[in-house]
CSV table of C-alpha atoms in Angstrom, one decimal:
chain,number,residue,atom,x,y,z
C,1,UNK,CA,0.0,0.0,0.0
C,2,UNK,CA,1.5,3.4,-0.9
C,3,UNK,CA,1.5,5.8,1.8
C,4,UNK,CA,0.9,9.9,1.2
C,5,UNK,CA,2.2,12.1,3.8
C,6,UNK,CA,0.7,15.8,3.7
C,7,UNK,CA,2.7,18.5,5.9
C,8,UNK,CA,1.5,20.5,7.1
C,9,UNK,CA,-1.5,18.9,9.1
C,10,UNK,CA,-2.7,23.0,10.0
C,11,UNK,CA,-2.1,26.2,9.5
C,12,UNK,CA,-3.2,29.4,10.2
C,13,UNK,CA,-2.9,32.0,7.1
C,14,UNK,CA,-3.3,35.8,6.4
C,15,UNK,CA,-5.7,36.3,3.5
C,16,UNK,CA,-3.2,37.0,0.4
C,17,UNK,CA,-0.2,35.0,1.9
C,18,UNK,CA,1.0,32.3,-0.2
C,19,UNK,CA,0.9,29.1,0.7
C,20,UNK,CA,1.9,25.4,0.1
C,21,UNK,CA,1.3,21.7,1.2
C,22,UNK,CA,3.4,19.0,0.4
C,23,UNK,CA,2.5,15.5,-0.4
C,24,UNK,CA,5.2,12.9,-0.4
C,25,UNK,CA,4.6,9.4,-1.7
C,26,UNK,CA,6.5,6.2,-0.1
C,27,UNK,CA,7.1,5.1,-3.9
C,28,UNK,CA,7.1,6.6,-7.1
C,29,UNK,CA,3.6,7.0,-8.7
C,30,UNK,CA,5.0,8.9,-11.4
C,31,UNK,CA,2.1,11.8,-12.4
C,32,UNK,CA,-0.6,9.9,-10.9
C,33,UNK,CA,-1.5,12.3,-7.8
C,34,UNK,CA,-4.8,14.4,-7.3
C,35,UNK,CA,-5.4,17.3,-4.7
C,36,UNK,CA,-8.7,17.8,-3.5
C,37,UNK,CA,-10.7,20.7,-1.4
C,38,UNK,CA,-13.1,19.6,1.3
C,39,UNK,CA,-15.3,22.8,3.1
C,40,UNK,CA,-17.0,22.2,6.2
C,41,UNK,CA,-20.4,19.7,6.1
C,42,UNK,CA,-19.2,19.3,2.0
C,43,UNK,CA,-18.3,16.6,-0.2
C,44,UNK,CA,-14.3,16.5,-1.3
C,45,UNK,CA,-14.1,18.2,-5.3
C,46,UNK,CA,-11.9,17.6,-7.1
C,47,UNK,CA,-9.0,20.6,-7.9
C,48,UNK,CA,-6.0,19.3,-9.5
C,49,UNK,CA,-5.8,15.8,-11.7
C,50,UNK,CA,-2.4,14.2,-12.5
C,51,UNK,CA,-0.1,16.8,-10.3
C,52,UNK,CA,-0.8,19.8,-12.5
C,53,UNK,CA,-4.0,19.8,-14.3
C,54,UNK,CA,-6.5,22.2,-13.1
C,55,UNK,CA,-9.8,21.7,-13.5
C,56,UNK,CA,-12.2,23.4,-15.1
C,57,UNK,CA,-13.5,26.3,-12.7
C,58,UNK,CA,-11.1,26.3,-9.9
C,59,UNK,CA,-9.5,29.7,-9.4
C,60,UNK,CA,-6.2,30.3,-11.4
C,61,UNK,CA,-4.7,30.9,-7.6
C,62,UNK,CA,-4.4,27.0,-7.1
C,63,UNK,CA,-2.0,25.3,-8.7
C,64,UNK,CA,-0.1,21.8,-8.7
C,65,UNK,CA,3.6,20.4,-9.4
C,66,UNK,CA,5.7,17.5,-8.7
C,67,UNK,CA,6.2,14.0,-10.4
C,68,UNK,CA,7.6,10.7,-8.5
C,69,UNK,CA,7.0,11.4,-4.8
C,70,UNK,CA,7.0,15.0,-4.3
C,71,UNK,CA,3.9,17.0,-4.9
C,72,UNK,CA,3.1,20.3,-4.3
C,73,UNK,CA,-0.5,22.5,-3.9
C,74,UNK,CA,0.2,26.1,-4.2
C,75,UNK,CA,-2.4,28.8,-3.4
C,76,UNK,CA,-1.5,31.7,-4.5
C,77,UNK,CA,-2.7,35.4,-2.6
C,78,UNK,CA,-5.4,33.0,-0.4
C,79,UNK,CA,-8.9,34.6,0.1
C,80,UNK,CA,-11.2,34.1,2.6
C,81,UNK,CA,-13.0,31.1,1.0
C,82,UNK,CA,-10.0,29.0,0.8
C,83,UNK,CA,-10.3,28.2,4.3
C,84,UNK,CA,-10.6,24.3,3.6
C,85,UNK,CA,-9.3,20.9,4.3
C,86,UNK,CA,-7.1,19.7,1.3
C,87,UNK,CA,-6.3,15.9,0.5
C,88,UNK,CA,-3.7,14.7,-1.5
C,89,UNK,CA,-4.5,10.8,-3.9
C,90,UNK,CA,-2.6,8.8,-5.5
C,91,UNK,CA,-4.4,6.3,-8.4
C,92,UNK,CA,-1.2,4.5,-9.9
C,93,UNK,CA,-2.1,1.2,-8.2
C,94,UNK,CA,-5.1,-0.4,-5.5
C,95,UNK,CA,-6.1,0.2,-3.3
C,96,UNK,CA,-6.2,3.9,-4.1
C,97,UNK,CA,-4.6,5.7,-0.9
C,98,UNK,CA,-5.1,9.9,0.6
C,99,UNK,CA,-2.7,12.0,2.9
C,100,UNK,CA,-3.7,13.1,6.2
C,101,UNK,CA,-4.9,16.2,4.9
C,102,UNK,CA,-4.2,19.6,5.7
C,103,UNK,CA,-6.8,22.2,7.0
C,104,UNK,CA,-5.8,25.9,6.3
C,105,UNK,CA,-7.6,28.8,8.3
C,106,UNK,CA,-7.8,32.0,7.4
C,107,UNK,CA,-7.0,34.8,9.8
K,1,UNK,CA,-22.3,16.0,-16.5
K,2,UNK,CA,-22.1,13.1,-14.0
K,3,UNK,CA,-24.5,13.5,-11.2
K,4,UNK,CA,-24.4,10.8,-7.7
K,5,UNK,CA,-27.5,10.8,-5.9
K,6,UNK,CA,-26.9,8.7,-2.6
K,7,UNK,CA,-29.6,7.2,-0.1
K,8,UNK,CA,-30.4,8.9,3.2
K,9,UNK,CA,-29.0,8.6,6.7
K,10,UNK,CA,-28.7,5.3,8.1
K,11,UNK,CA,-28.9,4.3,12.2
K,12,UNK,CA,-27.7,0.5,12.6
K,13,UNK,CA,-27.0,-1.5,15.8
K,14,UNK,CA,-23.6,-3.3,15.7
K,15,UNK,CA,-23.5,-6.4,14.1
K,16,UNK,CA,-26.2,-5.5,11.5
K,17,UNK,CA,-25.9,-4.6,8.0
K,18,UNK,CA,-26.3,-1.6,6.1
K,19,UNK,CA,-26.8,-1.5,2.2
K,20,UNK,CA,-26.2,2.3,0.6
K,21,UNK,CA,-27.0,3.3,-2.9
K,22,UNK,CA,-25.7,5.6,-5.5
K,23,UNK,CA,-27.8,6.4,-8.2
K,24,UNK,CA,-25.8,7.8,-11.4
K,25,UNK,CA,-26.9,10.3,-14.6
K,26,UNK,CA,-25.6,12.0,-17.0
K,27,UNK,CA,-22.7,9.6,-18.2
K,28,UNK,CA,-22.5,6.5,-19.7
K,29,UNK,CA,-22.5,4.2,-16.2
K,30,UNK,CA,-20.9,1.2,-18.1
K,31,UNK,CA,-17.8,3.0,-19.0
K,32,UNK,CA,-16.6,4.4,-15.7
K,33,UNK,CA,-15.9,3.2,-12.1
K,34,UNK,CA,-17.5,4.0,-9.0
K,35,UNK,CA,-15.7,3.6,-5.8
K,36,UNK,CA,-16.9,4.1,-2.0
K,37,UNK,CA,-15.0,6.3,0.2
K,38,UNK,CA,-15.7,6.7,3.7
K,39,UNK,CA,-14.6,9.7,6.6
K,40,UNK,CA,-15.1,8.9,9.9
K,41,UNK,CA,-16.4,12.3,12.0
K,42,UNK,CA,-13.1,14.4,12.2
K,43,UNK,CA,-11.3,12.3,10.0
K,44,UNK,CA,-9.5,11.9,6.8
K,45,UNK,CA,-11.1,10.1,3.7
K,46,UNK,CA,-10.3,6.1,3.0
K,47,UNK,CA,-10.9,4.0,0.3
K,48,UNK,CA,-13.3,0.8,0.7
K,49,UNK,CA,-13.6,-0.2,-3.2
K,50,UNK,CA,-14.4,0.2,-6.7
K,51,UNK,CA,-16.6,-1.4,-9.5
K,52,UNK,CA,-16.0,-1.3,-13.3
K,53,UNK,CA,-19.6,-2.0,-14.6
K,54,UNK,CA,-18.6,-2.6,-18.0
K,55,UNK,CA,-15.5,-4.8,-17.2
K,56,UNK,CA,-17.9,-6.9,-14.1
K,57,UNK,CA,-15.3,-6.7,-12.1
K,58,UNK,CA,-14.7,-5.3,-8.1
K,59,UNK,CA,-11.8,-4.5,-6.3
K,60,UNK,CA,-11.9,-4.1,-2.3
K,61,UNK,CA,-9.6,-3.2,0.1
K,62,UNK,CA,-8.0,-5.4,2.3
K,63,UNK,CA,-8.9,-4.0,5.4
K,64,UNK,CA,-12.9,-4.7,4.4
K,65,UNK,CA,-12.7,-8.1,2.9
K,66,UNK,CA,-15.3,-10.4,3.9
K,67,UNK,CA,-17.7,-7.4,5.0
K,68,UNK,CA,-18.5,-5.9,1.8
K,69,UNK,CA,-19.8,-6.3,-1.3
K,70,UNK,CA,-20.7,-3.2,-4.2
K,71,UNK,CA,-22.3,-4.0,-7.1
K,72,UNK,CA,-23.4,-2.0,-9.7
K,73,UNK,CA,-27.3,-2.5,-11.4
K,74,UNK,CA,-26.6,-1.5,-15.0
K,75,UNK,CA,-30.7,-1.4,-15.8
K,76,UNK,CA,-30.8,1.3,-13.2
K,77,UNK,CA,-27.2,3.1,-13.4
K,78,UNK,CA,-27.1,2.1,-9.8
K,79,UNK,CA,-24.2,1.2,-7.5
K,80,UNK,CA,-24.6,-0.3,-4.0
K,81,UNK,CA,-22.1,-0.2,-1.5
K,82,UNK,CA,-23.2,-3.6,1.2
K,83,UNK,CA,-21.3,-3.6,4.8
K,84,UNK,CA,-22.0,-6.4,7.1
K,85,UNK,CA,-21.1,-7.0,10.8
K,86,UNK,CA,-21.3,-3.3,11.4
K,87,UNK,CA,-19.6,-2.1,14.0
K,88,UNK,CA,-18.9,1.2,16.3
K,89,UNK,CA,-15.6,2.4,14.2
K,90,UNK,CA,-17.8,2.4,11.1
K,91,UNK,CA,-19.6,4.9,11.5
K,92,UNK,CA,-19.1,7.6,9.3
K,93,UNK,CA,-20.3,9.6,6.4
K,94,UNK,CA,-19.9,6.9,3.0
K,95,UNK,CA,-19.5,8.8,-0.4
K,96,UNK,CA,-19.7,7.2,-3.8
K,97,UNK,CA,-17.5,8.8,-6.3
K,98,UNK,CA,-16.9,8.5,-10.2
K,99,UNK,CA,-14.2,8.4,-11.9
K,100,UNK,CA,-13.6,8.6,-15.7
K,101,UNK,CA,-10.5,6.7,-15.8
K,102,UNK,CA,-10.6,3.6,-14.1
K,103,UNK,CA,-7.0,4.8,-12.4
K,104,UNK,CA,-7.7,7.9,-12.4
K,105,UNK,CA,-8.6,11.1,-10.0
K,106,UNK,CA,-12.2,10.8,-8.0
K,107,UNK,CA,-14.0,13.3,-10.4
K,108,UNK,CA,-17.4,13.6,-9.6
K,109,UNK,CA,-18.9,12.9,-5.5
K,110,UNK,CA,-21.9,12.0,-4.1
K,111,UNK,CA,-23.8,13.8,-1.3
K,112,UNK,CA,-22.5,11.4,1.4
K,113,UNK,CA,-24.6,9.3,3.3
K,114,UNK,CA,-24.6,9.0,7.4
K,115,UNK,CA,-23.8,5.9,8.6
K,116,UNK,CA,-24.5,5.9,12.6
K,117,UNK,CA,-23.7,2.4,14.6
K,118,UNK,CA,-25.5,2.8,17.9
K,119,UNK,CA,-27.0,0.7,20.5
């Protein structure tokens, strides 16, 4: 089973501060890592397919890199409606795995 | 667009059984996989399983075997999501979630259904 680890589990952020969460992998799964957005009482959505591909109508502000085990989700100048939990996925191989998550409040 | 319309809130006693549905539109149901993802209150998100209607075939995860079963009604565009010997730790909120590619990211989510295990 591959393990994600997110870092950091919380933080605490000024609206239009940058910020990113790391997701590393305990093998390579190549491109094959998703970052989602859960909000309070919602259902997870889906944000960024394959490690960079943003989907259709999330805010240019997120964005995704990495490849192998290193993944990143950067928000860029965070707004109030940010404040979210965010999970990291990996698909390459069963049974499909998350990170921890990390939960991001906004000052 | 894909639309998941789950069943409503479930109270079991432990060691009963509790069957959950996922009813699916606006896609061709054959072609695509559904898994079930569960989140236990205040927790992260785990993966219990998947079906490939148009391949027949399910995948679970170990940590379930022998308690659950999903199947997927192609007549209907329905998935079902079947846990057995329910017990405290599984309560939870159960999602159903589609994905395009059958290893791909979880694209489209259900609702969610509450699962409560109580005495």
């Amino acid at each position: 089973e591959i393990m994600l680890t997110q870092s950091p589990d919380f933080q605490s952020v000024s609206p239009k501060e940058n910020f990113t969460i790391t997701c590393r992998a305990s093998q390579n799964i190549g491109y094959d890592l998703h970052w989602y957005q859960q909000k309070p009482g919602q259902s997870p959505e889906l944000l960024i397919k394959s490690a960079s591909q943003s989907m259709s109508g999330v805010p240019s502000r997120f964005s995704g890199s990495g490849s192998g085990t290193d993944f990143t989700l950067t928000i860029s100048s965070l707004e109030a409606e940010d404040a979210a939990t965010y999970f990291c996925h990996q698909s390459i191989t069963l049974p499909h795995t998350f990170g921890q998550g990390t939960k991001i409040e906004i000052k | 667009q894909v639309h998941l319309v789950q069943s409503g809130a479930e109270v079991k006693k432990p060691g009963s059984s509790v069957k959950v549905s996922c009813k699916t539109s606006g896609g061709t149901f054959s072609s695509f996989s559904v898994s079930w993802v569960r989140q236990a209150p205040g927790q992260g998100l785990e993966w219990m399983g998947r079906t490939i209607p148009i391949l027949g075939t399910t995948n679970y995860a170990q940590k379930f075997q022998g308690r659950i079963t999903i199947i997927a009604d192609k007549s209907t565009a329905t998935a079902y999501l079947d846990l057995i010997s329910l017990r405290y730790e599984d309560t939870a909120i159960y999602y159903c979630v589609y994905s395009s590619a059958w290893y791909g990211a979880f694209d489209i989510w259900g609702q969610g259904t509450v699962v409560t295990v109580s005495s």
